[in-house]
XYZ file of C-alpha atoms in Angstrom:
719
model
C -25.876 4.483 4.438
C -24.703 7.996 4.145
C -23.124 9.376 1.148
C -19.355 10.004 1.345
C -18.290 13.533 1.207
C -17.753 14.870 -2.313
C -14.367 16.286 -3.104
C -15.662 18.158 -5.911
C -16.340 17.139 -9.595
C -17.690 16.113 -15.448
C -16.529 15.350 -18.437
C -13.125 14.038 -18.352
C -10.271 16.540 -18.723
C -6.505 16.576 -18.034
C -4.721 14.129 -16.013
C -6.801 -7.945 -20.138
C -5.142 -7.964 -22.617
C -7.724 -8.113 -25.611
C -6.878 -10.093 -28.581
C -6.821 -8.684 -32.109
C -10.147 -7.979 -33.753
C -10.471 -10.793 -36.361
C -12.035 -8.499 -38.957
C -9.236 -6.238 -38.451
C -6.796 -8.863 -38.887
C -7.743 -9.607 -42.569
C -9.391 -6.348 -43.587
C -6.261 -4.928 -45.375
C -6.689 -7.761 -47.980
C -10.163 -6.720 -49.422
C -10.469 -4.243 -52.308
C -11.688 -0.911 -50.965
C -15.118 -1.103 -52.695
C -15.842 -4.716 -51.105
C -14.125 -4.232 -47.718
C -16.780 -4.671 -45.041
C -16.953 -2.186 -42.364
C -15.258 -3.520 -38.984
C -17.693 -4.251 -36.586
C -17.993 -2.198 -33.327
C -15.662 -3.386 -30.554
C -17.085 -4.634 -27.404
C -16.349 -3.872 -23.862
C -13.894 -6.549 -23.646
C -12.009 -5.992 -26.635
C -8.472 -4.227 -26.591
C -8.534 -0.547 -25.693
C -6.669 -0.088 -29.043
C -9.855 -0.292 -30.753
C -11.380 2.584 -29.011
C -11.701 5.779 -31.078
C -8.548 8.037 -30.363
C -6.381 5.203 -29.004
C -4.898 2.886 -31.515
C -1.826 0.544 -30.888
C 0.787 2.995 -29.782
C -1.360 4.421 -26.931
C -2.707 1.156 -25.944
C 0.902 0.266 -24.983
C 0.904 3.326 -22.935
C -2.340 2.353 -21.263
C -0.918 -1.122 -20.388
C 1.605 0.582 -17.953
C -1.498 1.736 -16.162
C -3.028 -1.767 -16.048
C -5.516 -0.943 -18.677
C -5.939 -3.424 -21.345
C -9.562 -3.517 -22.435
C -12.263 -0.935 -22.743
C -13.597 -2.303 -19.692
C -10.421 -1.624 -17.658
C -10.426 1.972 -18.921
C -14.248 2.557 -17.710
C -13.153 1.131 -14.238
C -9.921 3.379 -13.989
C -11.873 6.056 -12.104
C -10.434 9.776 -11.899
C -7.748 10.465 -9.082
C -9.426 13.673 -8.380
C -11.672 16.397 -9.664
C -11.455 20.164 -10.224
C -14.307 22.079 -8.971
C -14.881 25.242 -10.735
C -18.136 26.182 -9.065
C -16.270 27.954 -6.234
C -13.090 29.646 -7.543
C -10.780 31.750 -5.395
C -10.021 35.339 -5.735
C -6.532 36.149 -6.539
C -5.493 37.134 -3.295
C -7.247 34.374 -1.446
C -5.875 31.518 -3.490
C -3.720 29.347 -1.254
C 0.114 29.470 -1.991
C 1.653 26.309 -3.473
C -1.640 24.499 -3.653
C -3.483 23.602 -6.947
C -6.766 25.615 -7.116
C -9.082 27.430 -9.262
C -9.083 31.234 -9.813
C -11.486 33.370 -11.800
C -9.846 36.513 -13.292
C -10.306 38.755 -16.220
C -7.465 39.252 -18.784
C -5.946 42.828 -18.679
C -3.111 42.509 -21.247
C -0.935 40.303 -23.173
C 2.990 40.881 -22.979
C 5.268 40.378 -25.969
C 6.877 37.137 -26.167
C 10.517 37.160 -25.025
C 13.368 34.628 -25.026
C 14.587 33.647 -21.630
C 17.747 31.598 -20.345
C 17.983 28.242 -22.034
C 16.637 29.539 -25.403
C 13.020 28.924 -24.298
C 10.264 31.436 -25.241
C 7.946 32.828 -22.633
C 4.603 34.203 -23.118
C 3.199 36.103 -20.319
C -0.446 37.249 -19.688
C -1.712 39.500 -16.985
C -5.204 38.960 -15.598
C -7.046 40.339 -12.348
C -10.017 40.638 -10.250
C -11.099 43.177 -7.646
C -8.274 41.738 -5.204
C -5.281 41.675 -6.980
C -3.145 40.678 -10.268
C -2.357 37.398 -11.560
C 0.518 36.665 -13.835
C 0.066 33.798 -16.298
C 3.154 32.210 -17.880
C 3.764 29.675 -20.620
C 7.018 28.386 -22.092
C 7.232 27.423 -25.568
C 3.482 27.417 -25.839
C 2.253 30.531 -27.747
C -0.945 28.977 -28.551
C -2.070 28.849 -24.953
C -1.704 32.813 -24.634
C -3.044 33.685 -28.114
C -6.325 32.063 -27.252
C -7.175 34.376 -24.640
C -8.971 37.623 -25.207
C -8.290 40.821 -23.482
C -11.293 41.879 -21.438
C -12.723 38.165 -21.175
C -13.236 36.438 -18.008
C -11.676 32.906 -17.635
C -11.061 30.472 -14.890
C -7.395 29.315 -14.283
C -6.282 26.140 -12.642
C -2.964 25.463 -11.327
C -0.481 25.720 -8.408
C -0.305 29.554 -7.229
C 3.253 30.866 -6.796
C 4.640 34.298 -6.550
C 4.088 37.157 -3.837
C 1.025 38.237 -2.046
C 0.753 41.336 -3.967
C 1.452 39.464 -7.427
C 0.429 35.863 -7.742
C 1.682 33.699 -10.618
C 0.600 30.593 -12.316
C 2.790 28.505 -14.787
C 1.103 26.568 -17.426
C -2.389 27.031 -15.950
C -5.391 25.005 -17.342
C -7.882 27.320 -18.855
C -11.543 27.303 -19.023
C -14.099 29.669 -20.270
C -17.165 30.740 -18.404
C -19.302 28.928 -21.007
C -17.363 25.731 -20.395
C -17.676 25.856 -16.765
C -21.497 26.487 -17.060
C -21.794 23.361 -19.226
C -19.583 21.257 -17.054
C -18.533 22.697 -13.654
C -16.827 19.632 -12.435
C -13.767 18.235 -14.511
C -12.279 14.617 -13.784
C -8.390 14.282 -13.460
C -6.878 11.227 -14.578
C -3.496 9.594 -14.002
C -0.839 10.021 -16.772
C 2.262 7.951 -17.751
C 5.324 8.589 -20.072
C 3.928 9.248 -23.495
C 0.334 9.271 -22.162
C -0.773 12.738 -21.084
C -3.474 12.899 -18.593
C -5.576 15.051 -21.200
C -5.482 12.016 -23.606
C -6.465 9.685 -20.907
C -9.378 11.840 -20.091
C -10.631 12.046 -23.733
C -10.296 8.309 -24.088
C -12.286 7.667 -20.851
C -14.890 10.004 -22.204
C -15.176 7.983 -25.374
C -15.367 4.708 -23.460
C -18.661 5.786 -21.735
C -20.451 4.909 -24.846
C -19.783 1.267 -23.740
C -21.059 1.809 -20.129
C -24.348 -0.071 -20.796
C -22.169 -3.189 -21.746
C -21.083 -3.471 -18.042
C -22.716 -6.218 -16.037
C -24.099 -5.029 -12.721
C -23.020 -7.557 -9.941
C -25.235 -6.033 -7.379
C -28.598 -7.977 -6.682
C -31.486 -5.760 -7.800
C -32.965 -5.820 -4.241
C -29.827 -3.968 -2.881
C -30.172 -1.144 -5.495
C -33.712 -0.739 -4.285
C -33.097 -0.856 -0.561
C -30.252 1.616 -0.638
C -31.513 3.609 -3.407
C -28.437 3.218 -5.540
C -27.843 3.690 -9.447
C -27.110 0.994 -11.726
C -23.520 0.196 -12.501
C -23.651 1.887 -15.750
C -25.090 5.060 -14.404
C -22.659 4.933 -11.553
C -19.786 4.701 -14.066
C -21.140 7.511 -16.032
C -21.695 9.603 -12.962
C -18.125 9.206 -11.670
C -16.343 10.101 -14.928
C -18.658 12.825 -16.072
C -20.932 14.027 -13.186
C -23.634 16.623 -13.984
C -23.295 18.020 -10.502
C -22.246 17.314 -7.078
C -25.140 15.258 -6.214
C -24.614 13.197 -9.381
C -20.894 12.384 -8.276
C -21.942 11.737 -4.771
C -24.622 9.075 -5.909
C -22.070 7.436 -8.107
C -19.402 7.235 -5.459
C -21.682 5.952 -3.021
C -22.802 3.138 -5.322
C -19.407 2.168 -6.386
C -17.893 2.353 -2.862
C -20.630 -0.091 -1.553
C -20.130 -2.366 -4.458
C -16.434 -2.550 -3.907
C -16.643 -3.019 -0.117
C -19.347 -5.646 -0.689
C -17.373 -7.674 -3.030
C -14.358 -7.288 -0.691
C -16.374 -8.696 2.190
C -17.756 -11.565 0.206
C -14.305 -12.555 -1.008
C -12.929 -12.583 2.505
C -15.570 -14.635 3.861
C -15.271 -17.141 1.013
C -11.560 -17.343 1.452
C -11.893 -17.853 5.132
C -14.864 -20.248 5.000
C -12.496 -23.255 5.237
C -11.809 -22.341 8.723
C -15.415 -23.280 9.687
C -14.811 -26.934 8.909
C -13.711 -29.350 11.771
C -9.781 -29.027 12.253
C -7.727 -31.980 11.384
C -5.218 -31.291 13.977
C -7.152 -31.526 17.391
C -5.086 -30.788 20.269
C -5.671 -31.322 24.103
C -4.910 -28.873 27.054
C -1.357 -29.083 28.338
C 0.313 -27.205 31.428
C 2.344 -24.476 29.745
C 4.474 -24.156 33.039
C 7.644 -26.062 31.874
C 7.991 -23.396 29.058
C 7.091 -20.357 30.964
C 9.785 -21.501 33.625
C 12.514 -22.012 30.918
C 12.392 -18.169 30.064
C 15.180 -15.957 31.474
C 12.263 -13.413 32.355
C 8.591 -13.600 33.112
C 6.085 -13.167 30.191
C 3.962 -10.060 30.313
C 0.313 -10.051 31.218
C -0.585 -9.454 27.482
C 1.681 -12.233 26.355
C 0.091 -14.751 28.824
C -3.305 -13.512 27.804
C -2.780 -13.857 24.160
C -1.222 -17.364 24.383
C -4.190 -18.510 26.361
C -6.469 -17.255 23.595
C -4.290 -19.179 20.966
C -4.128 -22.310 22.917
C -7.879 -22.203 23.344
C -8.292 -21.936 19.843
C -5.917 -24.965 19.102
C -7.966 -27.139 21.482
C -11.090 -26.137 19.669
C -13.299 -28.188 17.027
C -12.545 -25.835 14.189
C -9.194 -24.452 12.841
C -7.748 -21.406 14.504
C -7.735 -18.295 12.412
C -6.176 -15.542 14.436
C -4.319 -12.384 13.957
C -1.690 -11.489 16.653
C -1.093 -7.820 16.781
C 1.732 -6.104 18.744
C 3.784 -3.106 18.769
C 7.542 -3.198 17.842
C 9.238 -5.134 20.626
C 6.051 -6.379 22.305
C 7.290 -10.119 22.110
C 5.249 -11.617 19.257
C 7.958 -14.171 18.744
C 7.692 -15.498 22.281
C 4.076 -15.900 21.881
C 4.320 -17.791 18.651
C 7.072 -20.045 20.301
C 4.684 -21.039 23.066
C 2.193 -22.110 20.592
C 4.776 -24.288 18.459
C 5.920 -25.729 21.795
C 2.174 -26.571 22.540
C 1.577 -28.059 18.944
C 4.854 -30.070 19.296
C 3.893 -31.558 22.791
C 0.587 -32.533 21.031
C 2.514 -34.293 18.256
C 2.044 -31.836 15.387
C 4.391 -30.088 13.137
C 4.579 -26.224 12.851
C 5.719 -23.818 10.014
C 6.609 -20.288 10.338
C 6.662 -18.180 7.160
C 8.801 -14.964 7.220
C 8.973 -12.235 4.518
C 12.720 -12.148 4.075
C 15.506 -14.662 4.310
C 17.374 -12.510 6.958
C 14.368 -12.617 9.231
C 13.780 -16.390 8.462
C 17.376 -17.076 9.552
C 17.035 -15.007 12.579
C 13.667 -16.474 13.665
C 15.190 -20.081 13.269
C 18.116 -19.177 15.422
C 16.027 -17.666 18.131
C 13.392 -20.330 18.266
C 15.954 -23.046 18.218
C 17.498 -21.581 21.425
C 13.901 -21.431 23.052
C 12.639 -24.776 21.882
C 15.230 -27.209 21.036
C 16.034 -27.881 25.035
C 12.582 -29.464 24.870
C 13.628 -31.594 21.974
C 11.736 -29.547 19.456
C 13.838 -29.787 16.066
C 13.899 -26.468 14.189
C 14.500 -26.798 10.500
C 15.378 -23.722 8.200
C 14.122 -23.676 4.594
C 15.097 -20.763 2.371
C 15.703 -20.166 -1.309
C 19.572 -19.467 -0.723
C 20.252 -22.825 0.583
C 22.487 -25.428 -1.149
C 20.943 -28.359 -2.953
C 22.285 -30.773 -0.464
C 21.064 -28.787 2.535
C 17.615 -28.188 0.887
C 17.353 -32.015 0.304
C 17.963 -32.982 3.931
C 15.585 -30.199 4.945
C 12.854 -31.621 2.671
C 13.317 -35.041 4.059
C 13.120 -34.080 7.647
C 9.996 -32.245 6.917
C 8.412 -35.128 5.183
C 9.116 -37.836 7.690
C 8.216 -35.574 10.482
C 11.752 -35.077 12.162
C 11.228 -31.371 11.705
C 8.946 -30.349 14.290
C 9.220 -26.573 13.234
C 9.944 -25.422 9.715
C 10.941 -21.805 9.348
C 11.394 -20.187 5.890
C 10.309 -17.869 3.286
C 8.317 -18.481 0.169
C 10.363 -21.421 -0.348
C 8.108 -23.320 2.202
C 5.115 -22.759 -0.293
C 6.477 -24.676 -3.418
C 5.206 -27.886 -4.395
C 8.197 -29.823 -3.427
C 7.524 -29.234 0.358
C 5.367 -32.057 2.037
C 4.672 -32.121 5.695
C 4.003 -35.389 7.590
C 1.595 -33.802 9.933
C 1.284 -30.044 9.750
C -0.977 -28.672 12.584
C 0.148 -25.055 13.043
C 0.870 -22.476 10.273
C 2.260 -18.889 11.423
C 2.834 -16.280 9.013
C 5.169 -13.479 10.593
C 4.655 -9.742 9.296
C 1.346 -10.724 7.551
C 1.271 -7.330 5.857
C 4.154 -8.571 3.630
C 2.101 -11.581 2.239
C -0.921 -11.797 -0.011
C -4.215 -13.588 0.899
C -2.870 -16.185 -1.762
C 0.315 -16.956 0.019
C -1.339 -17.328 3.351
C -3.942 -19.748 1.923
C -1.104 -21.783 0.187
C 0.655 -22.424 3.473
C -2.475 -23.543 5.245
C -2.992 -25.558 2.179
C -0.204 -27.766 3.177
C -2.360 -29.760 5.172
C -6.119 -30.398 5.750
C -7.457 -27.492 7.650
C -4.572 -26.564 10.059
C -4.580 -23.905 12.493
C -3.467 -20.474 11.053
C -1.833 -17.707 13.116
C -0.853 -14.487 11.344
C 1.393 -11.705 13.093
C 1.515 -8.124 12.560
C 3.865 -5.300 13.706
C 1.715 -2.708 12.267
C -1.114 -2.172 14.557
C -4.593 -1.666 13.064
C -7.275 -0.155 15.037
C -9.292 -3.072 16.200
C -12.637 -1.943 14.812
C -11.038 -1.688 11.336
C -9.166 -4.858 11.839
C -12.256 -6.674 12.423
C -13.924 -5.291 9.429
C -10.931 -5.889 7.069
C -10.415 -9.495 8.183
C -13.873 -10.718 8.332
C -14.061 -13.515 10.988
C -10.557 -13.608 11.826
C -10.089 -13.418 15.579
C -7.713 -10.826 16.967
C -5.162 -10.920 19.932
C -3.373 -7.803 21.005
C -0.068 -7.362 22.702
C -0.453 -4.091 24.232
C 2.422 -3.961 26.777
C 6.185 -3.783 26.165
C 8.344 -6.429 28.148
C 10.049 -4.832 31.296
C 13.443 -3.071 30.739
C 12.837 -1.784 27.262
C 13.839 1.890 27.196
C 12.136 4.519 25.203
C 13.647 5.611 22.172
C 14.221 9.289 21.724
C 13.298 10.531 18.160
C 14.429 13.828 16.619
C 13.636 15.618 13.380
C 16.377 17.613 11.785
C 17.079 19.016 8.151
C 19.864 18.383 5.698
C 21.628 21.453 7.168
C 22.353 19.683 10.364
C 23.533 16.434 8.593
C 27.313 17.153 9.263
C 26.735 17.620 13.005
C 24.694 14.430 13.087
C 27.745 12.647 11.554
C 29.917 13.864 14.526
C 27.283 12.434 16.959
C 27.335 9.227 15.128
C 31.087 9.015 15.272
C 31.065 9.389 18.989
C 28.124 6.558 19.251
C 30.636 4.225 17.175
C 33.659 5.358 19.398
C 31.529 4.079 22.317
C 31.166 0.740 20.930
C 27.636 0.986 19.437
C 26.283 0.440 15.844
C 24.236 2.662 13.523
C 21.526 2.026 10.998
C 21.181 4.575 8.035
C 17.991 4.071 5.866
C 17.266 5.613 2.545
C 14.263 5.101 0.340
C 15.735 4.916 -3.071
C 18.120 2.156 -4.528
C 19.677 3.586 -7.533
C 19.904 7.202 -9.055
C 17.606 6.417 -11.918
C 14.902 5.231 -9.433
C 15.469 8.384 -7.339
C 12.732 11.218 -7.390
C 13.816 14.630 -7.095
C 16.538 14.947 -4.398
C 16.076 11.596 -2.784
C 18.931 10.089 -1.302
C 19.672 7.230 -3.525
C 21.161 4.494 -1.303
C 24.184 3.604 -3.446
C 25.082 7.046 -3.860
C 24.652 8.208 -0.308
C 26.816 5.158 0.709
C 29.826 6.163 -1.377
C 29.449 10.004 -1.394
C 27.996 10.757 2.122
C 28.432 8.081 4.481
C 32.034 6.706 3.609
C 33.005 10.483 3.031
C 31.877 11.777 6.696
C 32.945 8.500 8.479
C 36.137 7.690 6.644
C 37.675 5.503 9.572
C 34.685 3.488 10.140
C 33.461 -0.076 8.755
C 30.439 0.620 6.743
C 28.118 -1.977 4.800
C 25.556 -1.509 2.246
C 22.370 -3.534 1.952
C 19.593 -3.164 -0.560
C 16.846 -5.375 -2.233
C 18.985 -5.975 -5.557
C 21.808 -7.756 -3.766
C 21.652 -11.617 -4.183
C 20.269 -13.534 -1.001
C 23.545 -14.721 0.040
C 25.197 -11.207 -0.331
C 22.218 -9.674 1.848
C 22.852 -12.459 4.363
C 26.652 -11.831 4.534
C 26.163 -8.067 5.002
C 23.560 -8.607 7.909
C 25.545 -11.220 9.559
C 28.537 -9.206 9.534
C 26.669 -6.281 11.044
C 25.070 -8.604 13.844
C 28.490 -9.841 14.588
C 29.867 -6.387 15.322
C 32.130 -6.530 12.120
C 30.624 -3.496 10.754
C 30.072 -0.018 12.586
C 27.313 1.407 10.200
C 24.672 -0.353 7.933
C 23.513 1.931 5.040
C 20.220 0.262 3.794
C 16.857 0.436 2.165
C 13.753 -0.733 4.082
C 14.663 -4.308 3.859
C 15.844 -3.975 7.477
C 12.219 -2.829 8.377
C 10.922 -5.798 10.009
C 12.124 -8.041 12.792
C 15.934 -7.857 12.512
C 17.430 -7.966 16.102
C 20.885 -6.226 16.737
C 21.061 -5.269 20.460
C 24.418 -3.335 20.016
C 22.550 -0.736 17.412
C 21.725 2.215 19.240
C 20.986 4.856 16.504
C 18.743 4.673 13.548
C 18.991 7.587 10.859
C 16.186 7.822 8.281
C 17.032 10.051 5.339
C 13.961 11.503 3.199
C 11.748 10.545 5.963
C 8.765 12.296 4.372
C 8.834 9.494 1.860
C 7.888 6.882 4.368
C 4.360 6.762 6.202
C 4.492 6.974 9.959
C 3.947 3.337 10.589
C 6.846 2.530 8.462
C 8.932 4.915 10.400
C 7.714 3.415 13.528
C 8.830 -0.014 12.398
C 12.276 1.422 11.476
C 12.534 2.974 14.895
C 11.949 -0.204 16.349
C 15.028 -1.700 15.101
C 17.140 0.071 17.775
C 16.603 0.112 21.531
C 16.826 -3.707 21.912
C 19.769 -3.599 24.196
C 20.640 -1.988 27.597
C 22.054 1.314 26.241
C 19.957 4.464 25.495
C 18.934 4.681 21.812
C 17.730 7.388 19.474
C 16.092 7.681 16.004
C 16.912 10.664 13.788
C 14.492 11.600 10.952
C 15.873 13.848 8.124
C 13.859 15.759 5.743
C 14.131 19.083 3.854
C 10.429 19.064 2.818
C 8.822 22.311 3.836
C 5.274 21.241 3.645
C 3.754 22.038 7.031
C 1.602 18.842 7.192
C 4.683 16.740 6.371
C 6.469 18.503 9.187
C 3.676 18.087 11.617
C 3.630 14.419 10.703
C 7.414 13.815 11.570
C 6.980 15.885 14.774
C 4.020 13.768 15.948
C 6.260 10.757 15.633
C 9.030 12.568 17.798
C 6.227 13.183 20.634
C 4.940 9.363 20.719
C 6.328 5.938 21.038
C 2.655 4.171 21.118
C 2.457 1.995 17.666
C -1.493 2.196 18.005
C -1.462 5.834 18.141
C 1.059 6.153 15.363
C -1.197 3.790 13.216
C -4.401 5.821 14.081
C -2.761 9.170 13.122
C -1.238 7.651 9.956
C -4.491 6.310 8.886
C -6.361 9.641 9.371
C -3.496 11.899 7.783
C -2.152 9.639 4.982
C -5.000 7.523 4.279
C -4.938 3.615 3.839
C -3.520 3.721 0.294
C -0.174 4.899 2.060
C -0.876 3.174 5.127
C -1.490 -0.397 3.800
C 0.967 0.199 0.834
C 0.287 -0.171 -2.924
C -0.594 -3.834 -2.633
C -3.014 -3.254 0.382
C -1.130 -5.984 2.104
C -2.704 -9.053 0.420
C -6.172 -7.603 -0.138
C -7.195 -6.341 -3.613
C -6.541 -2.863 -4.329
C -9.391 -0.573 -3.971
C -10.208 1.819 -6.610
C -12.700 4.174 -4.914
C -13.271 2.981 -1.299
C -11.497 4.134 1.654
C -11.192 1.725 4.604
C -11.018 4.552 7.045
C -13.545 7.078 5.936
C -15.973 4.464 4.614
C -16.209 2.256 7.880
C -19.743 2.844 8.077
C -20.507 1.632 4.411
C -18.047 -1.002 5.217
C -19.994 -2.409 8.177
C -23.200 -2.298 6.185
C -21.562 -4.218 3.172
C -20.235 -6.669 5.660
C -23.682 -7.372 6.912
C -25.121 -7.772 3.462
C -22.513 -10.138 2.583
C -23.130 -12.261 5.740
C -26.707 -12.257 4.737
C -26.151 -13.326 1.263
C -23.719 -16.107 1.944
C -26.151 -17.633 4.665
C -28.632 -18.097 1.695
C -25.971 -19.100 -0.833
C -22.729 -19.948 0.746
C -20.972 -20.962 -2.417
C -22.634 -18.446 -4.749
C -23.809 -21.241 -6.893
C -27.444 -19.467 -7.501
C -27.670 -18.500 -11.291
C -28.834 -15.077 -10.143
C -25.462 -14.624 -8.274
C -23.295 -15.664 -11.572
C -22.310 -11.983 -12.113
C -21.597 -11.374 -8.478
C -19.219 -14.544 -8.294
C -17.507 -13.525 -11.349
C -16.803 -9.989 -9.975
C -15.631 -11.285 -6.739
C -13.145 -13.423 -8.490
C -12.050 -10.786 -10.657
C -11.326 -8.486 -7.859
C -9.370 -10.885 -5.801
C -7.383 -11.969 -8.974
C -5.663 -8.641 -8.667
C -4.214 -9.751 -5.442
C -3.591 -13.462 -6.502
C -5.969 -14.444 -3.851
C -8.344 -16.901 -5.526
C -5.773 -18.820 -7.696
């Protein structure tokens, strides 16, 4: 393994629930002279007992998911400030956080500015230019600086080329930098400054030796890795770049090793003999019933799935396809095949809207063959639900299409043979496991419209087989994509009005729901609906759809849009996946910079489903060059796999996979893209270990088993 590249990085700086210590609960009853000194807390005690925290800050830490001292130790810095290579004043990049080394020239008198604030300004310089340092209502920051002394200033550079500026910079002396050249930066939250988080993390390092090391000693020796305690100290307070690199390499390996073991354990049920054996059948009648021939990719993927269904072990397959590639048709073929073999199927959709759409589409395709399609969603009336549950239990329901309602204990299948999860990125591993648990080792097919590079998919999903739909059905027209700023919004609305006059419909997507959820100048969907869409299209029928509406309200709005009773749908990303309205020809996305490219590509795929030309309009006022290049890249390509690759490379897996890692545990330090070499080694070592100890019952692997369970608990996967 090669160490990952170091970003730069020392002592921390700016940026499960433990019970009450029994001794503390009663200590106030003892007279001062006889009061026993409270015992030292342990690593599993509440973080409130750590020096410098207390009950009030403990509540703040809980917002970050930190409950115990152990949690605090395992909350790693989000970045590091490298003071070893400071910029000169003139070379410092504009509007980027960086470090500048300069000498203080003079302190200007404090002055009161607009709003009643007091500004203190200090001028510093080096051989290349002058740097103006400003603080508001913080006279002590300027007072600490000495004229003629050299300091390191860190912050976001502003001003002009000849006179650079820094507002509220972090300041370090040359002695501080010599003692600790790398400074860790931590996340903060309301009432918990990043600096307080940093000092508490540093205090927690005294407990690092209490961390149990889950890695077998032979792995530490083989790959020359430090112990867990050494690595945790190294990532919070590295002595130098090599110290940080060694710590990161160890912690990345550990995280990916635990991840792979957990995935293999979760999928091990798929190695048992299937309880739903099927035999080959001629699929000709199904193909001939279609109004158009399937693509080569659809036929190839279907053949791979049917081969699995006729195998001795349960199918465990991921079906990947770009937007509009026809995944639902492949799923319908598998369902038809299972029904002809006498087995029930279940399809799980992430939203009620999508579940209802799937049920209607599949009923049209399958009911002519006598395949009964039953819908089961949370918004159904009690009588409807009771009828559906009876049909599922006695086998009259050949296919059940639903949401999470299908996973409840009240749902009992007569003979479930095939479980299908649509848009698998919206479900956790646990939800997929619950669906598969409705029968003894049924076949499992998961479908994704977010293409993942095949090598990464194989590594992420362990032994899950992968089928890829890399062709679009004939007749699908390419979608034109344009990128504009808010200045062109009024002109765009004129274009939308013409599209509506021509009989077409329009989607408008905003990322935020309410004003108090909006960040900066985000277009909040409720405000946008009333103040922009309705104002600029006064004579058009406009609907509003967002996640806080009741299921029945969402369904009503979506059904009206599908029926053509609404001209425009202003929505959040609840319409991102699967919704099919062939008459919709324009997709407008406000604050497009807030979305990953893959998410934008999914939204773009909601149009272009009919015969008319379609387009997608991306609106953003963000001036960042990297952001603008990302959006322009989407305008240049319609290939979902190219989009996914670019998104992974430029935004990273945290944004690509989303905060929940799509059902996988959230990774603290590893990067599924940058660390693929380590991921591959970790997977090989995980396979070798499980070959020797398939269920981790060896006492020597107890700590490893506990850590795997703890890691997957965060995703609800092992419950």
